[in-house]
Short mmCIF file of C-alpha atoms in Angstrom, two decimals:
data_model
loop_
_atom_site.label_atom_id
_atom_site.label_comp_id
_atom_site.label_asym_id
_atom_site.label_seq_id
_atom_site.Cartn_x
_atom_site.Cartn_y
_atom_site.Cartn_z
CA UNK A 1 -17.39 -0.42 -21.56
CA UNK A 2 -20.73 -1.89 -20.53
CA UNK A 3 -20.93 -2.57 -16.83
CA UNK A 4 -22.84 -5.64 -15.72
CA UNK A 5 -24.04 -5.48 -12.14
CA UNK A 6 -22.30 -8.48 -10.59
CA UNK A 7 -24.06 -7.92 -7.28
CA UNK A 8 -27.46 -8.40 -8.91
CA UNK A 9 -26.23 -11.51 -10.72
CA UNK A 10 -24.99 -12.93 -7.42
CA UNK A 11 -28.25 -12.16 -5.62
CA UNK A 12 -30.12 -13.86 -8.48
CA UNK A 13 -27.91 -16.95 -8.12
CA UNK A 14 -28.38 -17.00 -4.35
CA UNK A 15 -32.15 -16.65 -4.70
CA UNK A 16 -32.32 -19.38 -7.34
CA UNK A 17 -30.21 -21.78 -5.25
CA UNK A 18 -32.32 -21.08 -2.17
CA UNK A 19 -35.60 -21.63 -3.98
CA UNK A 20 -34.34 -24.84 -5.62
CA UNK A 21 -33.06 -26.13 -2.26
CA UNK A 22 -36.38 -25.27 -0.61
CA UNK A 23 -38.38 -26.96 -3.36
CA UNK A 24 -36.24 -30.10 -3.49
CA UNK A 25 -36.02 -30.56 0.26
CA UNK A 26 -39.55 -29.27 0.98
CA UNK A 27 -38.12 -27.16 3.76
CA UNK A 28 -38.85 -23.45 4.11
CA UNK A 29 -35.63 -22.91 6.12
CA UNK A 30 -33.64 -22.93 2.89
CA UNK A 31 -35.14 -19.54 2.09
CA UNK A 32 -33.12 -18.04 4.97
CA UNK A 33 -30.40 -16.61 2.65
CA UNK A 34 -33.08 -14.69 0.77
CA UNK A 35 -34.38 -13.22 4.01
CA UNK A 36 -30.96 -12.51 5.55
CA UNK A 37 -29.04 -11.47 2.43
CA UNK A 38 -31.10 -10.71 -0.68
CA UNK A 39 -33.81 -8.60 0.92
CA UNK A 40 -31.44 -6.52 3.12
CA UNK A 41 -29.18 -5.90 0.13
CA UNK A 42 -32.14 -4.69 -1.90
CA UNK A 43 -32.92 -2.07 0.75
CA UNK A 44 -29.30 -1.15 1.50
CA UNK A 45 -27.93 -0.69 -2.01
CA UNK A 46 -27.54 2.74 -3.53
CA UNK A 47 -29.13 3.58 -6.87
CA UNK A 48 -27.03 4.66 -9.83
CA UNK A 49 -23.73 3.70 -11.43
CA UNK A 50 -21.73 6.11 -9.29
CA UNK A 51 -22.39 3.83 -6.28
CA UNK A 52 -21.39 0.63 -8.09
CA UNK A 53 -18.27 -0.13 -6.04
CA UNK A 54 -20.04 0.81 -2.80
CA UNK A 55 -22.81 -1.68 -3.58
CA UNK A 56 -20.24 -4.42 -4.15
CA UNK A 57 -18.70 -3.68 -0.74
CA UNK A 58 -22.14 -3.75 0.90
CA UNK A 59 -22.88 -7.16 -0.60
CA UNK A 60 -19.43 -8.45 0.35
CA UNK A 61 -19.96 -7.37 3.96
CA UNK A 62 -23.45 -8.88 4.05
CA UNK A 63 -22.10 -12.20 2.79
CA UNK A 64 -19.32 -12.27 5.37
CA UNK A 65 -21.65 -11.28 8.19
CA UNK A 66 -24.27 -13.90 7.30
CA UNK A 67 -21.82 -16.75 6.77
CA UNK A 68 -20.05 -15.98 10.03
CA UNK A 69 -23.34 -15.54 11.88
CA UNK A 70 -24.68 -18.91 10.78
CA UNK A 71 -21.41 -20.63 11.62
CA UNK A 72 -20.97 -18.97 15.03
CA UNK A 73 -24.57 -19.63 16.08
CA UNK A 74 -24.17 -23.27 15.04
CA UNK A 75 -20.93 -23.62 17.01
CA UNK A 76 -22.26 -21.90 20.12
CA UNK A 77 -25.49 -23.88 20.18
CA UNK A 78 -23.76 -27.15 19.17
CA UNK A 79 -26.67 -27.64 16.79
CA UNK A 80 -25.09 -28.00 13.36
CA UNK A 81 -27.50 -30.09 11.34
CA UNK A 82 -27.67 -30.83 7.63
CA UNK A 83 -30.09 -27.97 6.95
CA UNK A 84 -27.85 -25.32 8.50
CA UNK A 85 -24.85 -26.83 6.75
CA UNK A 86 -26.65 -26.71 3.38
CA UNK A 87 -27.65 -23.08 3.96
CA UNK A 88 -24.05 -22.13 4.76
CA UNK A 89 -22.80 -24.04 1.70
CA UNK A 90 -25.37 -22.23 -0.44
CA UNK A 91 -24.11 -18.87 0.81
CA UNK A 92 -20.44 -19.87 0.43
CA UNK A 93 -21.00 -21.00 -3.17
CA UNK A 94 -22.75 -17.73 -4.00
CA UNK A 95 -20.02 -15.76 -2.24
CA UNK A 96 -17.29 -17.62 -4.15
CA UNK A 97 -19.13 -16.88 -7.41
CA UNK A 98 -19.32 -13.20 -6.42
CA UNK A 99 -15.61 -13.00 -5.57
CA UNK A 100 -14.54 -14.72 -8.80
CA UNK A 101 -16.66 -12.39 -10.93
CA UNK A 102 -15.36 -9.40 -8.94
CA UNK A 103 -11.74 -10.47 -9.54
CA UNK A 104 -12.35 -10.94 -13.26
CA UNK A 105 -14.03 -7.55 -13.48
CA UNK A 106 -11.16 -5.84 -11.63
CA UNK A 107 -8.66 -7.46 -14.00
CA UNK A 108 -10.63 -6.24 -17.02
CA UNK A 109 -10.83 -2.72 -15.60
CA UNK A 110 -7.09 -2.72 -14.94
CA UNK A 111 -6.38 -3.74 -18.54
CA UNK A 112 -8.86 -1.20 -19.86
CA UNK A 113 -7.28 1.64 -17.86
CA UNK A 114 -3.70 0.70 -18.84
CA UNK A 115 -3.26 1.13 -22.61
CA UNK A 116 0.28 -0.30 -22.55
CA UNK A 117 -0.98 -3.55 -21.05
CA UNK A 118 -3.82 -3.59 -23.55
CA UNK A 119 -1.28 -3.04 -26.33
CA UNK A 120 0.79 -6.03 -25.15
CA UNK A 121 -2.28 -8.26 -25.00
CA UNK A 122 -3.33 -7.19 -28.48
CA UNK A 123 0.16 -7.85 -29.87
CA UNK A 124 0.09 -11.34 -28.36
CA UNK A 125 -3.34 -11.93 -29.87
CA UNK A 126 -2.13 -10.81 -33.29
CA UNK A 127 0.85 -13.18 -33.08
CA UNK A 128 -1.46 -16.09 -32.26
CA UNK A 129 -3.81 -15.17 -35.11
CA UNK A 130 -0.90 -14.95 -37.56
CA UNK A 131 0.34 -18.37 -36.43
CA UNK A 132 -3.16 -19.74 -37.03
CA UNK A 133 -3.14 -18.10 -40.46
CA UNK A 134 0.15 -19.80 -41.38
CA UNK A 135 -1.18 -23.15 -40.19
CA UNK A 136 -4.35 -22.72 -42.25
CA UNK A 137 -2.30 -21.80 -45.32
CA UNK A 138 -0.16 -24.93 -44.85
CA UNK A 139 -3.28 -27.06 -44.40
CA UNK A 140 -4.81 -25.58 -47.56
CA UNK A 141 -1.81 -26.64 -49.64
CA UNK A 142 -2.08 -30.24 -48.49
CA UNK A 143 -5.85 -30.64 -49.02
CA UNK A 144 -7.14 -31.99 -52.33
CA UNK A 145 -10.86 -31.92 -51.48
CA UNK A 146 -12.45 -28.85 -53.07
CA UNK A 147 -15.18 -28.49 -50.44
CA UNK A 148 -12.67 -28.55 -47.57
CA UNK A 149 -10.43 -26.12 -49.45
CA UNK A 150 -13.34 -23.68 -49.88
CA UNK A 151 -14.12 -23.95 -46.19
CA UNK A 152 -10.50 -23.22 -45.28
CA UNK A 153 -10.43 -20.26 -47.68
CA UNK A 154 -13.46 -18.81 -45.92
CA UNK A 155 -11.82 -19.29 -42.53
CA UNK A 156 -8.61 -17.74 -43.86
CA UNK A 157 -10.47 -14.68 -45.16
CA UNK A 158 -12.22 -14.21 -41.81
CA UNK A 159 -8.90 -14.63 -40.02
CA UNK A 160 -7.22 -12.06 -42.30
CA UNK A 161 -10.02 -9.62 -41.61
CA UNK A 162 -9.67 -10.13 -37.85
CA UNK A 163 -5.89 -9.64 -38.06
CA UNK A 164 -6.34 -6.39 -40.00
CA UNK A 165 -8.96 -5.18 -37.54
CA UNK A 166 -6.72 -5.96 -34.55
CA UNK A 167 -3.71 -4.30 -36.22
CA UNK A 168 -5.69 -1.11 -36.84
CA UNK A 169 -6.89 -1.18 -33.24
CA UNK A 170 -3.28 -1.69 -32.11
CA UNK A 171 -2.18 1.35 -34.10
CA UNK A 172 -4.89 3.46 -32.48
CA UNK A 173 -3.78 2.32 -29.03
CA UNK A 174 -0.12 3.03 -29.86
CA UNK A 175 -1.08 6.53 -31.02
CA UNK A 176 -2.96 7.03 -27.75
CA UNK A 177 0.11 5.91 -25.77
CA UNK A 178 2.34 8.29 -27.75
CA UNK A 179 -0.10 11.14 -27.18
CA UNK A 180 -0.11 10.43 -23.45
CA UNK A 181 3.71 10.38 -23.39
CA UNK A 182 3.84 13.69 -25.26
CA UNK A 183 1.34 15.22 -22.84
CA UNK A 184 3.48 14.14 -19.88
CA UNK A 185 6.57 15.85 -21.37
#
């Protein structure tokens, strides 16, 4: 399973938003998230895939610290202006993006590590594909246009191939589950 570094994607988004804000508003203050978040993360992160989860925690903590710092300083000084608000919104949007991607990644990892859950998802997918196949077959019978019929035949062949591929993958996963159950006994 290829691992995409979500922390780097988030830092790229934050940097892009900050630069766009700074260019549109002609205000250098919008580069503050780069200085307070992107640069420190670059120096704090660990190299290598074995530190992947640690890097995500570092970025999470940096986001929380920076968002809270900007908000607390604004409240204490009673100096919340549009620029500070826009900077905080920029960081909150990037943080929300980071958390959503992190949640999706955790869900994918959970499915990948649990073959029974993967098996259930694959069975559901096969059922949906077979329902689509039946619908295409019914549509083919009612169509008189030869060009449309040829197009549907091509789609049906591709769908059959996908169903066969998923069924063979399902069998492999079921064999893996059986092997794991036998190993436990």
